[in-house]
Amino acid sequence: MGKINIKSIAAALNLSPATVSRALNDSYEIREETKQRVLAYAAKHNYRPNPFAKHLKTGKTNLIGVVIPFLSSPFFLEFIDELYKLAMLHHYTLLPFQTQNREEIEKEALDFLIRQNVAGIIISPAFENSNTALLRDIHHQYCPVILFDRIQHDLNTYKIGIHNSLETFKATEELIKKGRTRIAFLCGKDIGNTKDRIRGYKNALHNYGIPFQKEYVIDADYQDPTEDIDSELKEVFKKLQASNHMPNAIVGGTDTLSIKILGVLADLDLRVPDDVAVIGFTNTNLADYLNPALSTIRQPTQQMAQLTLDLLIPLIEKQQNRQGMVYENFLLEATTCYRKSTDI
Amino acid sequence: MGKINIKSIAAALNLSPATVSRALNDSYEIREETKQRVLAYAAKHNYRPNPFAKHLKTGKTNLIGVVIPFLSSPFFLEFIDELYKLAMLHHYTLLPFQTQNREEIEKEALDFLIRQNVAGIIISPAFENSNTALLRDIHHQYCPVILFDRIQHDLNTYKIGIHNSLETFKATEELIKKGRTRIAFLCGKDIGNTKDRIRGYKNALHNYGIPFQKEYVIDADYQDPTEDIDSELKEVFKKLQASNHMPNAIVGGTDTLSIKILGVLADLDLRVPDDVAVIGFTNTNLADYLNPALSTIRQPTQQMAQLTLDLLIPLIEKQQNRQGMVYENFLLEATTCYRKSTDI
DNA sequence: TTGTATGCGTTATCAT
DNA sequence: ATGATAACGCATACAA
């Protein structure tokens, strides 16, 4: 069987390519009977439009760019995974990119996506307000951009995330209720969510009359989850031990840190949860196998992916002035799973 | 600044589009000076060829399809990650797909990739000889296909993996040398590598005069790492305990099982490594944080990704009869990391 | 060595 | 309601 395209269909049905195209695109200016005849023939011969030709003509693709800090983080991995399943249903193809939390790489990725003529972009920015101007240009003039997870960003668009301060509040509160008062908060560099999470942590302390101590907010300034953050963290906790300020509970503010801290504490011969209770933000289904099983605040990745596409696809398909729109923020609810690391 | 394409470059330099195209494509039938003039102008204006137009004309894309069982496995994730970095350098775009170990989904993915006109395909098949006929057709008539990891497949092409039997032999031997003799082998459904790994396991037993026991080859027939394999495994080991046949060492034959087994053993109040030593195939950098830190056989993902592209790109770029070629198998060396789970 | 003309598969504009 | 034709950006056969 030869190549099956609009021209060959037209020839077979004694129609012009234009008419066939109209039938295929559900145009109104075509006779119902003709349309059905074309559709039937196309279906029978399993016709698939050539996406490249289509794009060359229309300037539009079915590509969705996905820009995330890294895949080697359970949360982002799960999110992308869900996105894949859904995008396929809608006949969109995903083009995922990693930024390693670096603005230059993010810019490269965005440039690349533009050249690929993506129809839309889903992004969790490298950090708060990274590439703001570029993203704004893209969103206004080029294709819709939607933010997820790291939604503390000036770009005016739909934002999908969780209520970071509330979730951190709940986690901190849980530790307080278990009788812990020297609670440390572990955070990475400023990726936008950090501020809110610290706020939730502080609020919980304040609500229960526990004085906030600056030294209990511990930064680990990594760019990449594969980096050696362990020794850095170990130093910090050694110092706290030495000055007799060792916390008896820790809230892990990022996916990566929540996992790594367990090894650090073990190295310092601190027992979890007896000496130090730990709860962390993370989506890994490995939490059960960690040492010990880790209590986690789990983001609803499936729901986030669904909502993201539900918002993006209409933006792609309806032509409109995105600059003037009013966008909503969506804060979904996370699930807290209490495991051994907080089982006091 | 207006659109920058071949036509606009030609106009700016008082040349014809054809000449500009030739300069850009490093044609021999062009004067060096002219070529440089075009190249300089193109570079200065950051010209990027429109991949869609290019494809429409040439019938070729810069897309590489990557088909793997799932992303939620540290090994595949690392591999894809490395592939990304390398593909970008060569100006290829990756189109990753997951099969969940299911032949139908694999077929769908392959069909999709064909429709997208990919230039080549990198695949770790759903299982031994899944979609053999289809893959053969694709490789012979459509675009080059390269196998990695699960290389027990009839498709005649380049295959990149590790020496499964040898690596399993070494791991088993290590446990024997530590004095363990009741060694179980954990394996998933037949994904091609399983056979070889069991062979290595058996050889090691045989070499040290340890009788092989069928009940020590333990199948966990899962399709997806997120499945609940734990209870199934727990049942098996409970029975072994009851019949007083509990092994004192375990070799984990897959990524997923190696991680999960630790939780199962903990649930059964078995101490690792005292009661049972464990070593597993896996690439997770979380091995250090597992309970206890897991000894691992780690595949050289970076090297595998590099080699895969080094083999694939020439196949893509040189037209040739792939059917008649002689292909080599590449068995790379894995690294064994001994951690606490074998520290007897 | 360079230019002219054509076509890849599709959609859009203008006729009819 | 349908057809003829041009155009998207590029590469190439052929002409010069």
XYZ file of C-alpha atoms (C1' of nucleotides) in Angstrom:
720
model
C 0.000 0.000 0.000
C 1.296 3.382 -1.004
C 1.646 6.482 1.106
C -1.711 7.566 2.352
C -2.057 11.320 2.510
C -4.513 14.012 1.597
C -3.520 13.975 -2.016
C -3.945 10.222 -2.385
C -7.301 10.351 -0.645
C -8.405 13.133 -2.951
C -7.349 11.146 -5.994
C -9.108 8.016 -4.783
C -12.374 9.843 -4.113
C -12.249 12.179 -7.085
C -12.081 15.231 -4.872
C -9.618 18.050 -4.519
C -7.085 18.053 -1.682
C -8.771 21.157 -0.318
C -12.075 19.361 0.102
C -10.440 16.409 1.783
C -8.631 18.738 4.147
C -11.904 20.424 5.015
C -13.566 17.097 5.720
C -10.708 16.030 7.926
C -10.763 19.283 9.818
C -14.481 19.203 10.388
C -15.048 22.392 8.430
C -18.589 23.655 8.175
C -18.308 24.558 4.525
C -18.636 21.029 3.271
C -21.513 18.745 2.455
C -22.191 16.205 5.175
C -22.203 13.355 2.708
C -18.836 14.293 1.255
C -17.384 14.664 4.707
C -18.539 11.189 5.718
C -17.196 9.688 2.540
C -13.763 11.175 3.224
C -13.811 10.264 6.894
C -14.773 6.696 6.116
C -12.015 6.322 3.563
C -9.467 7.915 5.864
C -10.432 5.663 8.750
C -10.375 2.578 6.558
C -6.871 3.356 5.343
C -5.691 4.426 8.736
C -4.795 7.887 7.589
C -2.577 9.909 9.946
C -1.891 13.540 9.205
C 1.782 14.314 8.832
C 2.483 16.451 11.892
C 5.459 18.094 10.242
C 3.584 19.295 7.203
C 0.746 20.381 9.397
C 3.067 22.387 11.532
C 4.926 23.908 8.640
C 1.658 25.269 7.414
C -0.059 26.244 10.640
C 2.924 27.110 12.787
C 1.482 24.931 15.538
C 2.681 21.661 17.011
C 1.305 19.088 19.423
C 4.423 19.361 21.560
C 4.340 20.291 25.226
C 7.606 21.307 26.844
C 8.127 20.247 30.429
C 10.872 22.001 32.342
C 11.823 20.653 35.735
C 14.860 20.974 37.994
C 15.742 17.286 37.774
C 14.276 13.868 37.241
C 16.254 12.312 40.044
C 13.746 13.574 42.540
C 10.814 11.314 43.317
C 8.291 14.113 43.183
C 9.222 15.354 39.723
C 9.541 11.838 38.430
C 6.057 10.935 39.583
C 4.659 14.135 38.166
C 6.186 13.574 34.739
C 5.022 10.015 34.796
C 1.432 11.063 35.336
C 1.756 13.781 32.750
C 2.883 11.231 30.186
C -0.174 9.089 30.589
C -2.528 12.032 30.316
C -0.749 13.810 27.477
C -0.920 10.682 25.353
C -4.680 10.548 25.757
C -4.947 14.071 24.415
C -2.511 13.349 21.583
C 0.151 15.637 22.877
C 3.803 14.714 22.989
C 5.940 15.662 25.962
C 9.383 17.190 25.621
C 10.952 17.024 29.088
C 14.009 19.016 30.129
C 16.069 19.314 33.274
C 17.595 22.540 34.513
C 19.684 21.317 37.438
C 18.330 24.378 39.243
C 20.432 26.569 37.002
C 19.022 29.577 35.245
C 21.339 29.331 32.209
C 20.349 25.738 31.567
C 16.737 26.702 32.047
C 17.174 29.411 29.465
C 18.763 26.977 27.034
C 15.891 24.564 27.540
C 13.332 27.296 26.930
C 15.158 28.468 23.814
C 15.228 24.938 22.548
C 11.522 24.494 23.199
C 10.755 27.673 21.340
C 12.718 26.467 18.360
C 10.791 23.222 18.518
C 7.680 25.344 18.329
C 6.032 23.799 21.357
C 2.350 24.484 21.857
C 2.724 25.019 25.570
C 5.151 24.843 28.460
C 4.818 23.378 31.937
C 7.543 24.528 34.262
C 8.795 24.309 37.806
C 11.360 27.112 37.660
C 15.017 26.757 38.601
C 14.361 29.174 41.416
C 12.146 32.033 42.434
C 11.809 34.370 39.478
C 14.371 32.640 37.322
C 14.087 33.779 33.714
C 11.103 35.939 34.555
C 11.391 38.220 31.554
C 11.891 35.369 29.140
C 8.988 33.383 30.539
C 6.770 36.426 30.375
C 7.686 37.021 26.741
C 7.022 33.417 25.915
C 3.708 33.368 27.704
C 2.489 36.603 26.167
C 3.740 36.261 22.645
C 4.535 32.699 21.986
C 2.738 29.921 23.840
C 0.996 29.436 27.169
C 3.187 28.716 30.178
C 1.907 27.092 33.356
C 3.764 26.928 36.642
C 3.675 23.995 39.008
C 5.248 23.139 42.332
C 7.559 26.138 42.551
C 4.869 28.686 42.122
C 6.436 31.655 43.873
C 7.156 33.369 40.612
C 6.097 36.713 39.219
C 4.851 35.252 35.967
C 1.134 35.894 35.758
C -0.368 32.560 34.812
C -2.040 29.486 36.288
C -0.102 28.086 39.207
C -0.550 24.618 40.624
C 1.048 23.589 43.864
C 0.377 22.744 47.444
C -0.227 24.954 50.431
C 3.373 24.858 51.536
C 3.074 26.859 54.718
C 0.021 24.915 55.846
C 1.566 21.523 55.188
C 4.759 22.472 56.973
C 2.700 23.855 59.799
C 0.908 20.526 60.172
C 4.137 18.546 60.114
C 5.794 20.795 62.668
C 2.709 20.729 64.834
C 2.729 16.954 64.793
C 6.258 16.919 66.175
C 5.341 19.456 68.833
C 2.351 17.392 69.880
C 4.667 14.422 70.265
C 6.540 16.484 72.828
C 9.467 17.708 70.765
C 10.401 21.349 71.086
C 13.885 21.649 69.675
C 12.769 21.335 66.094
C 15.077 22.100 63.195
C 14.018 22.935 59.677
C 16.101 21.748 56.747
C 15.974 23.708 53.535
C 17.713 23.956 50.199
C 18.588 27.151 48.435
C 15.755 29.485 47.742
C 13.605 27.697 45.230
C 10.488 29.674 45.943
C 8.737 27.190 48.170
C 11.302 27.512 50.913
C 9.990 30.798 52.235
C 6.470 29.496 52.623
C 7.609 26.337 54.261
C 9.717 28.267 56.738
C 6.731 30.439 57.446
C 4.593 27.410 58.261
C 7.332 26.089 60.497
C 7.638 29.388 62.330
C 3.892 29.716 62.730
C 3.632 26.317 64.318
C 6.390 27.163 66.788
C 4.737 30.467 67.558
C 1.313 28.897 68.013
C 2.695 26.606 70.666
C 4.801 29.239 72.345
C 8.118 27.800 71.283
C 10.726 30.471 70.636
C 12.135 30.496 67.119
C 15.875 29.941 66.934
C 17.723 31.058 63.860
C 20.332 28.335 64.071
C 17.590 25.739 63.672
C 16.912 26.799 60.121
C 19.568 24.831 58.308
C 20.470 25.610 54.710
C 22.017 23.061 52.427
C 22.895 24.915 49.311
C 22.924 22.176 46.733
C 22.119 22.415 43.074
C 21.797 18.778 42.250
C 20.481 15.854 44.298
C 23.532 13.788 43.402
C 25.863 16.310 44.977
C 27.648 15.435 48.205
C 25.483 17.260 50.655
C 26.043 14.687 53.357
C 29.349 15.976 54.653
C 28.064 19.527 54.702
C 25.065 18.509 56.755
C 27.184 16.400 59.018
C 29.341 19.404 59.877
C 26.325 21.470 60.806
C 24.919 18.851 63.130
C 28.298 18.145 64.668
C 28.529 21.778 65.630
C 25.047 21.739 67.093
C 25.986 18.692 69.093
C 29.167 20.320 70.330
C 27.342 23.429 71.488
C 24.750 21.218 73.142
C 22.054 22.544 70.830
C 21.228 19.338 69.018
C 17.585 19.383 67.919
C 15.358 16.472 68.856
C 13.236 16.745 65.758
C 13.773 17.713 62.130
C 11.409 18.818 59.385
C 12.917 18.138 55.976
C 11.927 20.929 53.629
C 12.934 19.190 50.402
C 12.671 15.814 48.847
C 16.395 15.252 48.626
C 17.342 16.502 52.052
C 14.643 14.475 53.751
C 16.208 11.308 52.448
C 19.840 12.266 53.018
C 19.413 13.422 56.583
C 18.772 9.855 57.744
C 22.250 8.765 56.718
C 23.803 11.780 58.391
C 22.051 11.126 61.672
C 23.072 7.472 61.571
C 26.687 8.500 61.038
C 26.493 10.699 64.112
C 25.122 7.755 66.085
C 21.834 9.485 66.663
C 18.813 7.232 66.851
C 15.708 8.041 64.836
C 13.110 8.679 66.192
C 14.337 8.287 69.784
C 16.983 10.999 69.709
C 15.700 12.853 66.695
C 12.323 12.505 65.038
C 12.215 13.217 61.304
C 9.484 14.086 58.856
C 10.090 15.172 55.304
C 8.587 16.418 52.073
C 8.993 13.626 49.579
C 7.102 11.406 47.182
C 9.326 8.407 47.127
C 7.604 5.085 47.515
C 10.887 4.002 49.012
C 10.010 5.775 52.236
C 9.128 2.401 53.731
C 12.565 1.002 53.074
C 14.590 3.884 54.379
C 16.437 3.693 57.644
C 14.111 4.013 59.457
C 10.879 4.228 57.477
C 10.379 7.917 56.855
C 7.283 9.926 57.679
C 6.450 11.959 54.632
C 4.380 14.798 53.313
C 3.337 13.563 49.918
C 2.183 15.818 47.117
C -0.778 14.677 44.992
C 1.148 14.279 41.742
C -1.616 12.583 39.826
C -4.081 15.321 40.636
C -1.494 17.994 39.892
C -0.709 16.536 36.491
C -4.381 16.244 35.649
C -5.151 19.797 36.632
C -2.111 21.128 34.830
C -3.186 19.611 31.535
C -6.813 20.565 32.093
C -5.718 24.167 32.347
C -3.048 24.124 29.664
C -4.918 22.445 26.841
C -7.719 25.041 26.640
C -5.084 27.765 26.694
C -3.372 26.080 23.778
C -6.468 25.457 21.763
C -8.323 28.694 22.267
C -6.659 31.690 20.763
C -6.810 34.533 23.222
C -4.866 37.327 24.741
C -3.094 35.621 27.595
C -1.652 38.869 28.829
C -4.954 40.275 29.967
C -6.327 37.164 31.630
C -7.012 36.623 35.296
C -5.381 33.454 36.500
C -6.211 31.383 39.519
C -3.781 29.730 41.890
C -4.547 26.120 42.759
C -3.309 24.833 46.077
C -3.956 21.120 46.363
C -3.913 19.165 49.543
C -0.957 16.968 50.426
C -1.144 13.708 52.344
C 0.938 13.136 55.426
C 2.056 9.551 56.045
C 3.340 8.890 59.511
C 5.912 6.148 59.680
C 8.583 5.025 62.075
C 10.723 8.171 61.939
C 8.111 10.045 63.982
C 6.823 7.093 65.938
C 7.711 8.286 69.402
C 13.978 41.406 14.437
C 12.156 39.432 11.801
C 12.161 35.721 11.180
C 15.584 34.480 10.287
C 15.527 31.697 7.736
C 17.323 30.643 4.598
C 15.381 33.051 2.454
C 16.096 36.053 4.665
C 19.768 35.158 4.841
C 19.881 34.856 1.068
C 18.260 38.241 0.661
C 20.611 39.869 3.127
C 23.712 38.486 1.455
C 22.522 38.809 -2.127
C 22.645 35.098 -2.665
C 20.096 32.523 -3.679
C 18.440 30.319 -1.066
C 20.085 27.313 -2.674
C 23.556 28.696 -2.091
C 22.766 29.506 1.481
C 21.404 26.011 1.990
C 24.558 24.546 0.548
C 26.735 26.648 2.802
C 24.726 25.599 5.828
C 24.909 21.957 4.888
C 28.635 22.070 4.330
C 28.264 21.139 0.690
C 31.422 20.720 -1.356
C 30.026 22.532 -4.359
C 30.450 25.981 -2.899
C 33.229 28.525 -2.691
C 34.908 28.597 0.688
C 34.578 32.344 0.962
C 30.864 32.280 0.259
C 30.382 29.513 2.746
C 32.161 31.449 5.469
C 30.174 34.560 4.712
C 26.916 32.657 5.113
C 28.085 30.819 8.200
C 29.198 34.042 9.835
C 25.902 35.741 9.107
C 23.929 32.734 10.296
C 25.896 32.512 13.519
C 25.583 36.217 14.139
C 21.835 36.091 13.745
C 21.529 32.861 15.647
C 19.970 31.021 12.757
C 18.339 27.696 13.554
C 16.997 25.503 10.790
C 13.310 24.782 11.070
C 13.267 21.079 11.919
C 9.780 20.635 10.540
C 10.534 22.023 7.128
C 13.750 20.084 7.087
C 11.941 16.890 7.828
C 9.171 17.523 5.365
C 11.812 17.792 2.716
C 14.210 15.061 3.739
C 11.837 12.649 5.396
C 14.230 12.548 8.319
C 13.925 13.891 11.841
C 16.334 14.460 14.681
C 14.129 12.487 17.029
C 15.348 9.437 18.910
C 12.751 7.213 20.492
C 13.658 5.664 23.822
C 11.549 2.763 24.970
C 12.041 1.478 28.489
C 9.978 -0.597 30.896
C 9.569 2.237 33.399
C 11.193 5.359 34.704
C 10.546 4.500 38.310
C 13.585 2.290 38.361
C 16.880 3.906 39.297
C 18.798 2.199 36.538
C 16.554 3.318 33.702
C 16.264 6.762 35.162
C 20.021 7.194 35.312
C 20.401 5.839 31.814
C 17.835 8.225 30.349
C 19.408 11.052 32.242
C 22.796 10.393 30.702
C 21.229 9.929 27.301
C 19.627 13.339 27.566
C 22.880 15.126 28.142
C 24.588 13.363 25.262
C 21.715 13.593 22.803
C 21.537 17.337 23.296
C 25.199 17.691 22.348
C 24.519 15.897 19.091
C 21.369 17.914 18.462
C 19.044 15.015 18.810
C 15.811 15.162 20.751
C 14.720 12.275 22.925
C 11.206 10.883 22.902
C 10.981 8.589 25.939
C 8.244 6.007 26.427
C 7.417 3.506 29.118
C 6.011 0.068 28.459
C 5.244 -1.144 31.985
C 6.743 -4.446 30.806
C 3.714 -4.954 28.579
C 4.012 -5.943 24.956
C 0.825 -4.112 23.854
C 1.995 -0.858 25.340
C 5.392 -1.396 23.790
C 3.712 -1.884 20.438
C 1.714 1.308 20.872
C 4.859 3.202 21.748
C 6.671 1.854 18.698
C 3.748 2.705 16.435
C 3.696 6.195 17.828
C 7.415 6.611 17.282
C 7.080 5.490 13.693
C 4.358 8.035 13.086
C 6.631 10.665 14.602
C 9.206 9.613 12.050
C 11.970 9.047 14.560
C 15.473 8.683 13.206
C 16.355 5.849 15.541
C 15.127 3.818 18.488
C 16.839 2.760 21.699
C 14.973 0.046 23.514
C 15.087 -2.203 26.529
C 12.297 -4.594 25.544
C 9.274 -5.396 27.687
C 10.558 -8.963 27.857
C 12.579 -11.492 25.961
C 11.547 -11.336 22.303
C 8.649 -8.982 22.821
C 7.497 -7.498 19.526
C 10.268 -9.288 17.668
C 8.647 -9.148 14.255
C 7.720 -5.497 14.579
C 11.155 -4.496 15.799
C 12.760 -6.421 12.977
C 10.560 -4.665 10.419
C 11.374 -1.318 11.910
C 15.086 -1.985 12.023
C 15.242 -3.302 8.478
C 12.924 -0.958 6.695
C 12.423 2.071 8.786
C 15.101 3.241 11.225
C 17.931 1.702 13.231
C 17.037 0.054 16.516
C 19.542 -0.575 19.285
C 19.001 -2.794 22.306
C 20.295 -2.074 25.767
C 20.121 -3.734 29.145
C 17.655 -6.450 28.197
C 19.687 -7.778 25.343
C 18.444 -11.355 25.200
C 16.413 -10.678 22.119
C 16.453 -12.196 18.672
C 16.656 -8.840 16.925
C 19.951 -8.702 15.064
C 21.452 -5.355 16.017
C 23.915 -3.762 18.407
C 23.318 -4.801 21.995
C 24.696 -3.010 25.008
C 24.504 -4.488 28.452
C 26.505 -6.003 31.206
C 27.826 -9.514 31.656
C 24.914 -10.620 33.752
C 26.068 -14.093 34.597
C 29.541 -12.915 35.514
C 28.320 -10.104 37.743
C 25.881 -12.390 39.515
C 28.623 -14.951 39.860
C 30.846 -12.407 41.576
C 28.103 -11.273 43.930
C 27.173 -14.818 44.882
C 30.802 -15.724 45.304
C 31.284 -12.808 47.661
C 28.522 -14.121 49.898
C 29.990 -17.615 49.810
C 33.407 -16.288 50.756
C 31.810 -14.588 53.721
C 30.703 -18.001 54.874
C 27.118 -18.058 53.699
C 25.870 -21.165 51.962
C 22.094 -20.955 52.063
C 21.888 -18.306 49.363
C 18.607 -17.379 47.723
C 18.220 -15.683 44.376
C 15.425 -13.196 43.840
C 14.137 -12.645 40.335
C 11.315 -10.968 38.505
C 9.453 -12.415 35.557
C 11.534 -13.415 32.610
C 12.824 -10.186 31.192
C 15.721 -11.707 29.333
C 18.434 -10.991 31.838
C 16.995 -13.286 34.445
C 18.245 -16.478 32.839
C 21.824 -15.244 32.671
C 21.770 -14.009 36.205
C 20.443 -17.326 37.466
C 23.187 -19.052 35.514
C 25.842 -16.943 37.231
C 24.283 -17.708 40.576
C 24.213 -21.433 39.875
C 27.782 -21.430 38.608
C 29.037 -19.812 41.760
C 27.249 -22.368 43.924
C 28.626 -25.138 41.771
C 32.160 -23.782 41.849
C 32.136 -23.887 45.611
C 30.431 -27.242 45.877
C 27.175 -25.907 47.233
C 24.176 -27.901 46.043
C 21.610 -25.897 44.094
C 18.157 -25.840 45.646
C 15.215 -24.998 43.475
C 13.238 -23.407 46.280
C 15.975 -20.802 46.644
C 15.203 -19.274 43.283
C 12.373 -16.992 44.215
C 10.143 -15.455 41.569
C 8.231 -12.266 42.131
C 6.083 -11.842 39.112
C 5.482 -8.131 39.081
C 4.890 -5.881 36.115
C 5.375 -2.544 37.722
C 7.710 -1.429 40.519
C 4.859 0.329 42.272
C 2.924 -2.909 42.605
C 2.547 -4.462 46.040
C 5.173 -7.153 45.808
C 5.961 -6.961 49.480
C 3.195 -9.198 50.761
C 3.928 -11.780 48.099
C 7.587 -11.884 49.102
C 6.723 -11.965 52.742
C 4.617 -15.092 52.233
C 7.466 -16.871 50.492
C 9.938 -16.141 53.239
C 7.465 -17.002 55.959
C 7.095 -20.444 54.431
C 10.859 -20.856 54.207
C 11.107 -19.909 57.846
C 8.386 -22.363 58.819
C 10.079 -25.223 57.006
C 13.361 -24.237 58.603
C 14.861 -23.440 55.217
C 15.384 -19.742 55.692
C 18.345 -18.597 53.594
C 21.136 -16.686 55.279
C 21.951 -14.648 52.194
C 20.038 -13.193 49.282
C 21.084 -11.988 45.850
C 18.573 -9.522 44.464
C 18.268 -10.050 40.732
C 16.417 -6.831 39.962
C 16.547 -3.225 40.899
C 13.106 -3.144 42.435
C 13.285 -6.390 44.361
C 16.660 -5.534 45.850
C 15.160 -2.497 47.499
C 11.896 -4.073 48.595
C 13.430 -7.136 50.177
C 14.877 -5.056 52.985
C 11.443 -4.029 54.197
C 10.216 -7.591 54.011
C 13.107 -8.919 56.081
C 12.607 -6.194 58.664
C 8.939 -7.119 58.939
C 9.927 -10.705 59.609
C 12.295 -9.512 62.356
C 15.299 -10.767 60.481
C 18.456 -8.755 60.947
C 20.514 -7.727 57.933
C 23.308 -8.740 57.534
C 23.511 -10.860 60.707
C 20.663 -13.220 59.905
C 20.526 -12.585 56.189
C 23.114 -10.828 54.055
C 21.786 -9.019 50.983
C 23.316 -7.787 47.784
C 21.329 -6.450 44.863
C 21.405 -5.191 41.311
C 20.519 -1.533 41.507
C 21.692 1.910 40.586
C 20.026 3.987 43.205
C 22.251 6.471 44.943
C 19.892 5.983 47.845
C 21.582 2.683 48.646
C 23.388 4.428 51.471
C 20.159 5.478 53.137
C 18.366 2.182 52.935
C 17.845 0.034 55.977
C 20.598 -1.044 56.199
C 22.845 0.456 53.536
C 22.587 -1.923 50.618
C 25.480 -3.571 48.829
C 24.889 -3.110 45.135
C 25.947 -4.173 41.698
C 25.874 -0.964 39.776
C 25.625 -0.770 36.006
C 27.762 1.836 34.225
C 24.890 3.931 32.938
C 27.012 6.807 31.725
C 29.205 4.539 29.678
C 26.200 2.618 28.376
C 24.470 5.784 27.246
C 27.624 7.034 25.565
C 28.207 3.798 23.711
C 24.570 3.542 22.702
C 24.626 6.926 21.022
C 28.069 6.317 19.528
C 26.660 3.284 17.803
C 23.257 4.677 16.920
C 24.236 7.986 15.390
C 26.409 6.516 12.639
C 23.627 4.061 11.844
C 21.254 6.981 11.513
C 23.504 9.147 9.455
C 24.978 6.587 7.087
C 22.522 5.056 4.698
C 23.155 1.356 4.538
C 21.487 -1.986 4.481
C 21.058 -2.742 8.149
C 19.722 -6.178 7.433
C 23.001 -7.545 6.166
C 25.262 -6.045 8.808
C 27.240 -7.872 11.434
C 26.552 -6.447 14.871
C 28.653 -6.687 17.969
C 27.447 -7.264 21.509
C 28.947 -4.970 24.115
C 29.142 -6.245 27.656
C 30.348 -3.509 29.961
C 31.704 -4.019 33.413
C 29.565 -3.294 36.452
C 30.862 -1.996 39.760
C 30.097 -3.776 42.981
C 29.770 -1.552 46.058
C 29.913 -3.405 49.327
C 27.954 -1.778 52.081
C 26.496 -2.759 55.406
C 24.050 -5.356 54.098
C 26.950 -7.733 53.395
C 29.238 -6.534 56.141
C 29.504 -9.757 58.087
C 30.473 27.847 -8.174
C 25.917 29.754 -8.176
C 20.964 30.347 -9.431
C 16.171 28.652 -10.799
C 12.594 25.756 -10.086
C 10.207 22.108 -7.807
C 8.065 19.452 -4.228
C 7.634 17.433 0.579
C 1.904 17.378 2.982
C -0.791 20.503 4.711
C -3.965 24.550 5.176
C -5.719 29.025 3.624
C -7.239 32.275 0.070
C -9.529 33.025 -3.589
C -12.315 31.593 -7.311
C -16.152 29.091 -9.214
C -19.987 23.226 -1.636
C -15.931 22.467 -4.113
C -11.656 23.320 -6.752
C -7.303 25.613 -8.108
C -3.420 27.588 -6.250
C -0.116 29.519 -3.170
C 2.646 29.205 0.761
C 5.109 27.370 5.070
C 11.158 26.504 5.076
C 14.037 23.555 3.281
C 17.014 20.603 0.016
C 18.069 19.180 -4.479
C 17.938 18.249 -9.709
C 18.972 20.766 -13.211
C 20.407 24.834 -15.704
C 23.724 28.379 -16.320
